[in-house]
CSV table of C-alpha atoms in Angstrom, one decimal:
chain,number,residue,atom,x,y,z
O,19,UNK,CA,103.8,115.4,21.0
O,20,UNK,CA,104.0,117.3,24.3
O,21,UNK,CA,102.6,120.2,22.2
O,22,UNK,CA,99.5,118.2,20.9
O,23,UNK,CA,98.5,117.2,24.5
O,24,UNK,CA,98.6,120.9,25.9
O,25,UNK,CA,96.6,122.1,22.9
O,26,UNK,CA,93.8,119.3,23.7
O,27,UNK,CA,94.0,120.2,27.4
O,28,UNK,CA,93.3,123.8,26.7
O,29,UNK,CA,90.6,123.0,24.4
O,30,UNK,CA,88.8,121.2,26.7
O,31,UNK,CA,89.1,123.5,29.4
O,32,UNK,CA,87.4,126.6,26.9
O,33,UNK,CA,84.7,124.0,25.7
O,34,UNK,CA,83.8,123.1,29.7
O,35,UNK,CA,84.1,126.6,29.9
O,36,UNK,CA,81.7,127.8,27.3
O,37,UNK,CA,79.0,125.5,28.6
O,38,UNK,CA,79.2,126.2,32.1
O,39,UNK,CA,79.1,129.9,31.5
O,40,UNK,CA,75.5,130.7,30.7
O,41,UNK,CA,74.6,129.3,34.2
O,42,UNK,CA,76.5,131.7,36.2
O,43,UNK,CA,74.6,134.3,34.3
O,44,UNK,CA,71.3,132.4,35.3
O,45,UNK,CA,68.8,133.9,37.8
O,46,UNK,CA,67.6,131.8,40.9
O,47,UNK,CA,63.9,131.0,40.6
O,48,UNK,CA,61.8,133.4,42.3
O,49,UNK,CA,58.6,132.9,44.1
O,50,UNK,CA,56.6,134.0,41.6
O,51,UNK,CA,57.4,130.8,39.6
O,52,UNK,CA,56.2,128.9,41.9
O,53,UNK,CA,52.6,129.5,40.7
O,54,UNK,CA,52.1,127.4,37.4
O,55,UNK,CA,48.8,126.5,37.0
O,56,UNK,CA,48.9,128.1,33.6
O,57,UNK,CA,52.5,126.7,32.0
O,58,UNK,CA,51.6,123.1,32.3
O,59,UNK,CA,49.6,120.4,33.9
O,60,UNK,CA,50.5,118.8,36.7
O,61,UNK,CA,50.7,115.1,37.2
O,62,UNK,CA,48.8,113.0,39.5
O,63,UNK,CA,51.2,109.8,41.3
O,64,UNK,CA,49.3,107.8,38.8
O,65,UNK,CA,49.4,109.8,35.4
O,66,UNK,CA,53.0,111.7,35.7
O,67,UNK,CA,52.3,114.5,32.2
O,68,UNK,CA,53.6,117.6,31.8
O,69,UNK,CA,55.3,119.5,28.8
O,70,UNK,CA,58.1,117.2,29.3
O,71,UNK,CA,57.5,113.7,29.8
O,72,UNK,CA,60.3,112.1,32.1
O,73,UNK,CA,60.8,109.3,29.5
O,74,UNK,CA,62.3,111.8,26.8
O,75,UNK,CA,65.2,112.5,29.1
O,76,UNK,CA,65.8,109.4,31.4
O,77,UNK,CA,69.1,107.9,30.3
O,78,UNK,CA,70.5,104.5,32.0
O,79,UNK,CA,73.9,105.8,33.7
O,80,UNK,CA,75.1,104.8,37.4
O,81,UNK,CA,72.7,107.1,39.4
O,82,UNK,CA,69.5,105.1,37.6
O,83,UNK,CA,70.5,101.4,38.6
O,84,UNK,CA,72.0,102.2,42.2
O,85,UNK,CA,69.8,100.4,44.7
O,86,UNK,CA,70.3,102.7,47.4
O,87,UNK,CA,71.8,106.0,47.5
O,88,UNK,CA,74.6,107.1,50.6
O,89,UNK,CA,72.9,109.8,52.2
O,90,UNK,CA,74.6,112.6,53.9
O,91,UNK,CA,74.2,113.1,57.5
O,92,UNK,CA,70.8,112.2,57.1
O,93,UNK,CA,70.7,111.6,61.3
O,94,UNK,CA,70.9,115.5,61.7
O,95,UNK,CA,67.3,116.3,60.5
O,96,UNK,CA,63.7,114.8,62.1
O,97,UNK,CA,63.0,110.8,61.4
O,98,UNK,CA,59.4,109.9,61.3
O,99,UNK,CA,57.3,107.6,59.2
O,100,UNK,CA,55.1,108.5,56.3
O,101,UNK,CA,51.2,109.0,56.4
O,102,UNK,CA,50.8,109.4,52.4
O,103,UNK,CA,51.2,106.1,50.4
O,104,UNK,CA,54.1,106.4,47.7
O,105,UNK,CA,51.9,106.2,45.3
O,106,UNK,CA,50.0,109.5,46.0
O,107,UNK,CA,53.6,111.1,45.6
O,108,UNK,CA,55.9,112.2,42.6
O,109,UNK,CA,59.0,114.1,42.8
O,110,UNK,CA,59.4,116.8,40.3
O,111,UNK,CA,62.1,119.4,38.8
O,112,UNK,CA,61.4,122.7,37.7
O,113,UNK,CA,64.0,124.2,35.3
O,114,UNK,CA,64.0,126.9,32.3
O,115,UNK,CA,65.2,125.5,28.6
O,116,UNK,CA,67.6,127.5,26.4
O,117,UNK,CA,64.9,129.8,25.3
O,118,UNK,CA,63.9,130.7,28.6
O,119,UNK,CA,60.9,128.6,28.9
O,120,UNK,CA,60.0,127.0,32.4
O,121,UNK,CA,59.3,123.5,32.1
O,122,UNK,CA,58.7,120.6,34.9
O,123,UNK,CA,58.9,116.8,34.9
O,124,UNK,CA,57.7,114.1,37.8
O,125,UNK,CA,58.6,111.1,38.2
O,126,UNK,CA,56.5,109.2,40.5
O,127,UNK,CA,57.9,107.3,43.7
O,128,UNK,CA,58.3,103.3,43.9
O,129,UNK,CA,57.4,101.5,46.6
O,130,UNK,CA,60.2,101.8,48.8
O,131,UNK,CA,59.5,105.8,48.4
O,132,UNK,CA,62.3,106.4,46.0
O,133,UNK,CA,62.4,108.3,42.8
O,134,UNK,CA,65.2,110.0,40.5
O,135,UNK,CA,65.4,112.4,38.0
O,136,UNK,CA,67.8,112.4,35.1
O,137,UNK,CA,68.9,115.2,33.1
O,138,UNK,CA,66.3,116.4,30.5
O,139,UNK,CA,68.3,117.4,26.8
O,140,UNK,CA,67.2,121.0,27.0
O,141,UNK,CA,67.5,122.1,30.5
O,142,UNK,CA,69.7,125.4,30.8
O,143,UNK,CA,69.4,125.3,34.5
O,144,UNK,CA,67.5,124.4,37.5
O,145,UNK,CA,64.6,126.5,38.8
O,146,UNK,CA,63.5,124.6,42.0
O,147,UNK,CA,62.6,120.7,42.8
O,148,UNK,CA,59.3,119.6,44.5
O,149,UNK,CA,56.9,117.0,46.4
O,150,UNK,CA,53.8,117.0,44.4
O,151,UNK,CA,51.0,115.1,46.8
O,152,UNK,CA,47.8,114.1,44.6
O,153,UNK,CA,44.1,114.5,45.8
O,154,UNK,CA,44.0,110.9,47.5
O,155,UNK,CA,47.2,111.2,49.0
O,156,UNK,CA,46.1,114.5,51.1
O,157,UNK,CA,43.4,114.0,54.2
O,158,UNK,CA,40.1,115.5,54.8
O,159,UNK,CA,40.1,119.2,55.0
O,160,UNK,CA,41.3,121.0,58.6
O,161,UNK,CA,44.4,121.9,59.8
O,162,UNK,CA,47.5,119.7,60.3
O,163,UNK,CA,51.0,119.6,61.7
O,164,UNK,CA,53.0,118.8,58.2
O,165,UNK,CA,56.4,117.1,58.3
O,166,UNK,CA,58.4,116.3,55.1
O,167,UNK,CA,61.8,114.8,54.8
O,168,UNK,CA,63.5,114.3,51.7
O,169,UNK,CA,67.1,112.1,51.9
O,170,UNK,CA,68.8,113.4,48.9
O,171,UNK,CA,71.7,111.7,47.5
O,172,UNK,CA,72.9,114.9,45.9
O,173,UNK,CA,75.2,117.4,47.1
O,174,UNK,CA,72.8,120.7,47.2
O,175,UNK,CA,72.4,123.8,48.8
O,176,UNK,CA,68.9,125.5,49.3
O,177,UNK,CA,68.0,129.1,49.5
O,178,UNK,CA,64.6,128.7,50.9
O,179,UNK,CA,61.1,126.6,50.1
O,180,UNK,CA,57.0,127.2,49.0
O,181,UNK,CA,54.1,125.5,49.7
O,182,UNK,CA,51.5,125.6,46.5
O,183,UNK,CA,48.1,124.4,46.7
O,184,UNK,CA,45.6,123.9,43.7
O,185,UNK,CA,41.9,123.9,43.8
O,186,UNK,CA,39.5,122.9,40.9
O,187,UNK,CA,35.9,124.6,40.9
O,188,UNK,CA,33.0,123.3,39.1
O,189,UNK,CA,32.3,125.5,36.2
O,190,UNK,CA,35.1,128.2,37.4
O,191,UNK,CA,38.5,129.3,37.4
O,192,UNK,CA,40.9,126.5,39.0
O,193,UNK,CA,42.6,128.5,42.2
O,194,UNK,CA,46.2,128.6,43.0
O,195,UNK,CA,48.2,129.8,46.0
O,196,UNK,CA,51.5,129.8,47.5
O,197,UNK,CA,53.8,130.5,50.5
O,198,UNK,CA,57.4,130.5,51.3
O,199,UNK,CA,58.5,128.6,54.2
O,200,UNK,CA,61.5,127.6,55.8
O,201,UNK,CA,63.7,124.7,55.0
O,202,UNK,CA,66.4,122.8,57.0
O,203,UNK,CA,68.9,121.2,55.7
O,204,UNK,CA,72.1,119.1,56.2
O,205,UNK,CA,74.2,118.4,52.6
O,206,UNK,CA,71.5,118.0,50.1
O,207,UNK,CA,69.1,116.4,52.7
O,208,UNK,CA,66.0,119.0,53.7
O,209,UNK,CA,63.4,118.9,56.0
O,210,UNK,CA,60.2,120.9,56.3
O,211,UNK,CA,57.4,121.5,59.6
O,212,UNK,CA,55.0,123.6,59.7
O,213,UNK,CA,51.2,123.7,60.4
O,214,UNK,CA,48.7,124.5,57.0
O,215,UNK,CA,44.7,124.7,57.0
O,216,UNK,CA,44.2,122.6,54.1
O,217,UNK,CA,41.1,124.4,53.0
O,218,UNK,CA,39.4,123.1,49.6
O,219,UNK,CA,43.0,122.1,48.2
O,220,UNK,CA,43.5,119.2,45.8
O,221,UNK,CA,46.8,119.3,45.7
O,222,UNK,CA,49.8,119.9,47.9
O,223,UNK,CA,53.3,120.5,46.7
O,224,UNK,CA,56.3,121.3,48.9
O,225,UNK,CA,59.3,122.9,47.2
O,226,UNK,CA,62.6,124.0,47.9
O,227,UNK,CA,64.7,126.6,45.7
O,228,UNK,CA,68.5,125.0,44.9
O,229,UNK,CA,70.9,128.3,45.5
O,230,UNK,CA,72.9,127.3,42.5
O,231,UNK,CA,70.6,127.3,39.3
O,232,UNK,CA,73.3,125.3,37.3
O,233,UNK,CA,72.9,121.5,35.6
O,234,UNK,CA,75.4,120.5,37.5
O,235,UNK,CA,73.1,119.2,40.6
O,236,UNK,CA,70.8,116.5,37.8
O,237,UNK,CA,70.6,113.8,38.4
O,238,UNK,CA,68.8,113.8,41.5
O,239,UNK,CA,67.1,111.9,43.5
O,240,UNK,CA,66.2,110.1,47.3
O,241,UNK,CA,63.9,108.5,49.4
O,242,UNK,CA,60.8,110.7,50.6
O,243,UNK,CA,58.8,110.7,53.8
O,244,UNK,CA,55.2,112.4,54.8
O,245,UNK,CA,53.7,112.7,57.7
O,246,UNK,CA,50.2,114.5,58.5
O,247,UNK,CA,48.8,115.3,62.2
O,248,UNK,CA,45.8,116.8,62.8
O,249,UNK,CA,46.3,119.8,65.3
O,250,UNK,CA,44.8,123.3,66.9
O,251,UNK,CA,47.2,125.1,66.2
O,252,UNK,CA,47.1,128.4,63.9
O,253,UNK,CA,48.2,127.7,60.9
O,254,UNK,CA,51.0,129.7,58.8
O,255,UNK,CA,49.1,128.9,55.4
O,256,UNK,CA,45.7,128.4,54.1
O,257,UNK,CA,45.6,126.1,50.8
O,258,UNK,CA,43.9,127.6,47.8
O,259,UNK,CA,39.8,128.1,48.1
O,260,UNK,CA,40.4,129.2,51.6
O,261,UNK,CA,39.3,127.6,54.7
O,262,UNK,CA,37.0,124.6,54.8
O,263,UNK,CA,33.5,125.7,55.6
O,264,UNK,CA,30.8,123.3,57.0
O,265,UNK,CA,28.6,125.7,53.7
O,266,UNK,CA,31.3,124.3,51.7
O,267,UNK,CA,31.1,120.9,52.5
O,268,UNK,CA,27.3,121.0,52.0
O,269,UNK,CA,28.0,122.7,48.6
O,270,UNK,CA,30.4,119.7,47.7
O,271,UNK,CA,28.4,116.8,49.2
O,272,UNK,CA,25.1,118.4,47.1
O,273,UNK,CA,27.7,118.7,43.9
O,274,UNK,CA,28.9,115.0,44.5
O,275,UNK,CA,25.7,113.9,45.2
O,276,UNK,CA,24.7,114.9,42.0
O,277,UNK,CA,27.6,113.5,40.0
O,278,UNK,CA,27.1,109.9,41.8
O,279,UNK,CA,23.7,110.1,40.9
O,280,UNK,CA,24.0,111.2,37.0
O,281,UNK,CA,27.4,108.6,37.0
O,282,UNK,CA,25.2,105.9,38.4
O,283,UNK,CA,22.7,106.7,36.1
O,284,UNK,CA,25.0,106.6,32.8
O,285,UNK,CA,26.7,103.4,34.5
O,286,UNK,CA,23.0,101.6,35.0
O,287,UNK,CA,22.1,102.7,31.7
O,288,UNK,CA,25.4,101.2,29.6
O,289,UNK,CA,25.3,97.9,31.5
O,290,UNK,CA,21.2,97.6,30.7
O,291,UNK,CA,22.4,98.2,27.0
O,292,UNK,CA,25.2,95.9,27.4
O,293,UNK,CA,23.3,93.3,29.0
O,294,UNK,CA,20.4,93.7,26.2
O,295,UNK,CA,23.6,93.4,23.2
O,296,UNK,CA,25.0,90.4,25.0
O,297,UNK,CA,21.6,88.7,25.7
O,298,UNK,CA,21.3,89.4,21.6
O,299,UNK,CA,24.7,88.4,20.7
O,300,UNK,CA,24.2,84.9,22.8
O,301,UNK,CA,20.6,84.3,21.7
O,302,UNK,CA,21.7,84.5,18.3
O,303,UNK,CA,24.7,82.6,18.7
O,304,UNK,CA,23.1,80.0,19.9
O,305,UNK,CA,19.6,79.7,19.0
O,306,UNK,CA,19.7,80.5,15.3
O,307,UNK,CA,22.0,77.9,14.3
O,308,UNK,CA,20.0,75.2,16.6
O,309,UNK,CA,17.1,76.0,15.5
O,310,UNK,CA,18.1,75.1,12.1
O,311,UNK,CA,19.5,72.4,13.0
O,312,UNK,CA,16.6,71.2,15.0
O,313,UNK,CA,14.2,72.1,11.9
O,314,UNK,CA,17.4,69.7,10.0
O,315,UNK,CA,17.1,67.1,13.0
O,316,UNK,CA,13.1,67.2,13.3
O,317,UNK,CA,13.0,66.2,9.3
O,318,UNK,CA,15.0,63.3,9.9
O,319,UNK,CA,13.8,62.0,12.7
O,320,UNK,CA,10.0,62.6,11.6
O,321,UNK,CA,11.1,60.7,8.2
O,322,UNK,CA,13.0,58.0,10.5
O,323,UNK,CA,9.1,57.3,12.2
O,324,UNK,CA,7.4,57.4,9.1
O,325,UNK,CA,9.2,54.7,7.8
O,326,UNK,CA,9.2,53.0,11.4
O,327,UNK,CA,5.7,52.8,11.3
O,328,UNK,CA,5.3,51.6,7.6
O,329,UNK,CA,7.5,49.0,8.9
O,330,UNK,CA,5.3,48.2,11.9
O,331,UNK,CA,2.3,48.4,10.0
O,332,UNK,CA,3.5,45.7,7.4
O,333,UNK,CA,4.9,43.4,9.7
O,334,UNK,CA,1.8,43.6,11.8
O,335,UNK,CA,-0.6,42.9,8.8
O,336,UNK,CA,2.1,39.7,8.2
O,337,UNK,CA,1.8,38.8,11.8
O,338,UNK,CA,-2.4,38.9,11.1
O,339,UNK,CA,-2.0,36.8,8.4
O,340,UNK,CA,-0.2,34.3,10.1
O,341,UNK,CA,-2.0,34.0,13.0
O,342,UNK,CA,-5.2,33.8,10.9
O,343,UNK,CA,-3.1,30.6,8.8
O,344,UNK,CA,-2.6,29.0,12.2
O,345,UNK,CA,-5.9,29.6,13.5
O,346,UNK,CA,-7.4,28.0,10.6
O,347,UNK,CA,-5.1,25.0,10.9
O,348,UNK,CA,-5.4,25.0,14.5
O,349,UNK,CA,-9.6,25.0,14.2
O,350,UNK,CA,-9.5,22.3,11.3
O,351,UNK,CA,-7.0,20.2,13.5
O,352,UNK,CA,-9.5,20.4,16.6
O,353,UNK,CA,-12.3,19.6,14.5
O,354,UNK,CA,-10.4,16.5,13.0
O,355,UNK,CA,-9.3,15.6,16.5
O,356,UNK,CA,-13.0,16.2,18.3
O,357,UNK,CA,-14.9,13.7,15.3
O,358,UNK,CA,-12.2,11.3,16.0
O,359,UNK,CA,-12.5,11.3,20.1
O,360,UNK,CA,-16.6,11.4,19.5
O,361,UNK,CA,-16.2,8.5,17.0
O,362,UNK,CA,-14.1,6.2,18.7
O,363,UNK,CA,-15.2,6.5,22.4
O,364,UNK,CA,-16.7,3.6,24.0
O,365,UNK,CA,-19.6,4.7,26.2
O,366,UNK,CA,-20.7,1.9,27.6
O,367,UNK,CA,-19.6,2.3,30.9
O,368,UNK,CA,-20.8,6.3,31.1
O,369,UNK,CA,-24.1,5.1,30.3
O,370,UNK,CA,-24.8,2.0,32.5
O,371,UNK,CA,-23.0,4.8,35.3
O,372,UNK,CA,-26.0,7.8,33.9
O,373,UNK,CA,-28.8,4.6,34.6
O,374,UNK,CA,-27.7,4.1,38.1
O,375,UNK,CA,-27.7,8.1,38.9
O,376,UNK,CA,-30.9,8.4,37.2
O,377,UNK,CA,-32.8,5.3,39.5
O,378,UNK,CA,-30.9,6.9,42.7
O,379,UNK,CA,-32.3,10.6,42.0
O,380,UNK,CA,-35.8,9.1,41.3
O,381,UNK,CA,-35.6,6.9,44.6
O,382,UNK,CA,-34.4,10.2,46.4
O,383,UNK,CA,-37.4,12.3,44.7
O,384,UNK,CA,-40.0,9.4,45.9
O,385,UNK,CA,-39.0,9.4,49.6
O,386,UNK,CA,-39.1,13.3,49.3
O,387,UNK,CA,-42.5,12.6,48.3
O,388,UNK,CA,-43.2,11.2,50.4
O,389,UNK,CA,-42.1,13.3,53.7
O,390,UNK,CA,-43.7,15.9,52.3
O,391,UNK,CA,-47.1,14.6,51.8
O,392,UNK,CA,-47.1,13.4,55.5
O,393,UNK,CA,-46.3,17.0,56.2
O,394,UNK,CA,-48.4,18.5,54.1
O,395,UNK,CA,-51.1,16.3,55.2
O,396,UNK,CA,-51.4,17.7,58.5
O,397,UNK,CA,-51.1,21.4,57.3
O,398,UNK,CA,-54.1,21.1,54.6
O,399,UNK,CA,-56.3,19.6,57.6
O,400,UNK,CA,-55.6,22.7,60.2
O,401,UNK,CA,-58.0,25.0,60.7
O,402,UNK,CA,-57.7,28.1,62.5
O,403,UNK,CA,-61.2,28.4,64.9
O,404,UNK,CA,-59.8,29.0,68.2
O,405,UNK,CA,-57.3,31.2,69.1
O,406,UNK,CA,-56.2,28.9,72.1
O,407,UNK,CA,-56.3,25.6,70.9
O,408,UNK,CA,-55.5,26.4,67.4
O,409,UNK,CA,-52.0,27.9,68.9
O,410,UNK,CA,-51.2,24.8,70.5
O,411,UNK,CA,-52.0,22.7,67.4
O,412,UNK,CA,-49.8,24.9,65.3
O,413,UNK,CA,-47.2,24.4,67.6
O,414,UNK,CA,-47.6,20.4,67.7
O,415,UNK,CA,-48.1,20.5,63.9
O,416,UNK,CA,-44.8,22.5,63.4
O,417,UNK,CA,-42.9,20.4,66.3
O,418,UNK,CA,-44.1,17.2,64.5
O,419,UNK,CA,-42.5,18.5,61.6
O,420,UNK,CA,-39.3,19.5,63.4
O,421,UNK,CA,-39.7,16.3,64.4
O,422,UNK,CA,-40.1,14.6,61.5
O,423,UNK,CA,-37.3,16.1,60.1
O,424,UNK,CA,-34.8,15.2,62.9
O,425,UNK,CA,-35.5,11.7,62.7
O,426,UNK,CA,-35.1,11.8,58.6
O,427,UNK,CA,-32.2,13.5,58.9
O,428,UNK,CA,-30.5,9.7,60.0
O,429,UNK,CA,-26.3,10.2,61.1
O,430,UNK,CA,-26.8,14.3,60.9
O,431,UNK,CA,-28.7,14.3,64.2
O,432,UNK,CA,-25.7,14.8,66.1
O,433,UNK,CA,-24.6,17.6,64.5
O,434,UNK,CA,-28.4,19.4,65.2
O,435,UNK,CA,-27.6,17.6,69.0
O,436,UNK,CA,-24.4,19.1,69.2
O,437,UNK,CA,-25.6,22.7,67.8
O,438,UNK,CA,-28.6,23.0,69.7
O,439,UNK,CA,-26.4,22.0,73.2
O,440,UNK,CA,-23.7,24.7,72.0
O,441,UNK,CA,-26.7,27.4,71.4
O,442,UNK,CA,-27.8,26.9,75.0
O,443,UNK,CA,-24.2,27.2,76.1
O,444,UNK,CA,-23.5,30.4,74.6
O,445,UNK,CA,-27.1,31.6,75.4
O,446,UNK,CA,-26.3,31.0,79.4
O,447,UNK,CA,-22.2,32.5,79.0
O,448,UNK,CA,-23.6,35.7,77.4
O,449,UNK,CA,-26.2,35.8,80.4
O,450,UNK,CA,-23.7,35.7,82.5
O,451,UNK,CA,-21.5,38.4,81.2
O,452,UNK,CA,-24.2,40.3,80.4
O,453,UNK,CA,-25.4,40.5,84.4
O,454,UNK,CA,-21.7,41.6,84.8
O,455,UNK,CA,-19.0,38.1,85.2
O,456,UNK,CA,-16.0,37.9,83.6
């Protein structure tokens, strides 16, 4: 029995042997690796691809659901808060497969600037392990003080660190570059300062080369921090394109320009079409059918007065009628009723009333006569020889008249008393106010 354990023990011990001993045999990663524009395409914080997608190796263990990792005398290196959103940054792992291939995987940070990597299924060993910083995490162009702290929670030793820089031209060659700079450290924590001219770069990764190239150190994994300040100072690297040039930023603002306008174009010219489908789409939707259904609705309801006004029509021709039956019954009635009120009246009284009036209007007419012939009489008898005379007798003749008709005129001769008193009266008041009383 004691046997069988020592035989398991031993063959344990060769197997742990065997794997581990291809890594000792393993060369560090040189500088020369760290320019890889050409082996695979590197990820953006918001589209981590590249030859190895994280999610092919990321297994749940202990390291993956630990909220917060111990980190290692982390107070030793510089504290400072970061400039660059998390979401601008990805942490990534360099590392050579059993055929020798180099290969790299991100793994973008959350929001409490945190990432880990897991162990991919065909790393041999570890070539280097980076901050990538995307085009909208990185400021305008010029020259900065640059401060990055990474709080590992992994045991590692460093040899040294890059910076790499990648520029995309229009219609050209995309343009790498990349310098070694140095690193401190304090167990598996490393910090970096230094002062760059950004130049034309649009992208910014800071590396650090792991002294032991073994699996041993994956996971790994920690909190991040960036900090850019813009400075005077001359810098120790230049970002790929070289420095920013005020000829440059014409170039690219002419370039943008451009694109905005041919984008804004293309956008303008889909939403018209859009619109033009849509205004299609709805008009048919919801015209066709109605105006079926109003061509439906118009037949009924046109139908509907048709019948309404045969209807009308017959009840007014029945209406006719029997107005025209109680008109006729109505005159005939009337008729009946008018014979029998001229039939059986008793005039007797009307008349003997008509004989009165007419002996009272023929009385009137006579003494009417008469006043008129004694006027008349004097009138018919005037003659008009001289001018004097003949004024004064057409004043008596007319006041005799007057006269005559005042005395005739019996109980009204106050009422010609009274007016002709009031005439005077208001003759003498408007004299008055007219030679200015009040």
């Amino acid at each position: 029995m004691l046997r069988k354990r020592w035989m398991a023990f031993i063959l344990a011990a060769v197997m742990v042997f065997g794997m581990a001993a291809p890594s000792f045999a393993a060369d560090v990663a040189t500088p020369a690796q760290v320019n890889r524009v050409e082996q695979v395409e590197v990820a953006s914080s918001s589209n981590a691809v590249s030859e190895c997608p994280m999610e092919e190796y990321v297994e749940a263990d202990m390291f993956d659901v630990i909220e917060r990792p111990i980190l290692m005398n982390a107070g030793e290196l510089d504290e400072f808060e970061s400039t660059v959103p998390a979401s601008y940054l990805s942490l990534g792992v360099g590392y050579s497969d059993m055929s020798g291939i180099v290969k790299y995987v991100h793994k973008p940070f959350d929001s409490r600037y945190y990432a880990s990597l897991a162990l991919p299924s065909d790393c041999a060993f570890v070539n280097q392990f980076f901050i990538s910083i995307s085009k909208s995490g990185l400021p305008s162009s010029g020259r900065y003080r640059i401060k990055v702290r990474f709080s590992s929670n992994t045991g590692v030793e460093y040899s040294g660190g890059y910076f790499w820089t990648q520029k995309t031209n229009t219609n050209a060659a995309v343009q790498s570059s990349s310098h070694l700079i140095d690193v401190s450290q304090v167990s598996g924590d490393w910090n970096v300062s230094d002062v760059i001219d950004l130049g034309g770069a649009q992208q910014l990764d800071i590396g650090v080369y792991p002294k032991s190239g073994t699996t041993a150190i994956l996971p790994y994994g920690g909190y991040v921090s960036v900090y850019f300040e813009k400075t005077t100072e001359t810098p120790s690297y230049t970002g790929a394109g070289g420095s920013y040039t005020p000829d440059n930023a014409a170039t690219d603002t002419a370039l943008n320009t451009s694109k905005m306008a041919d984008t804004l174009e293309e956008i303008v010219g889909t939403i018209s079409n859009q619109l033009e489908a849509l205004w299609d789409q709805m008009f048919n939707l919801m015209h066709v059918p109605q105006l079926a259904n109003d061509d439906k609705n118009t037949g009924l309801i046109t139908g509907a007065i048709e019948e309404q006004v045969e209807a009308d029509r017959q009840n007014t021709e029945d209406i006719i009628a029997a107005e025209e039956a109680n008109t006729t019954t109505i005159v005939n009635n009337n008729n009946e009723n008018t014979e029998k009120i001229t039939n059986g009246y008793d005039s007797a009284g009307m008349e003997q009333q008509n004989d009165r009036l007419s002996d009272t209007l023929q009385g009137l007419d006579e003494q009417e006569s008469q006043i008129v012939d004694q006027i008349s009489q004097p009138l018919n008898d005037f003659k008009f020889d001289n001018p004097v005379t003949q004024y004064l007798d057409t004043f008596k003749v007319f006041g005799n008249f007057l006269q005559s008709l005042f005395v005739s005129s019996g109980s009204f001769q106050d009422v010609i008393n009274l007016s002709f008193v009031l005439g005077i009266a208001l003759m003498v008041v408007g004299i008055y106010r007219f030679k200015g009383g009040s």
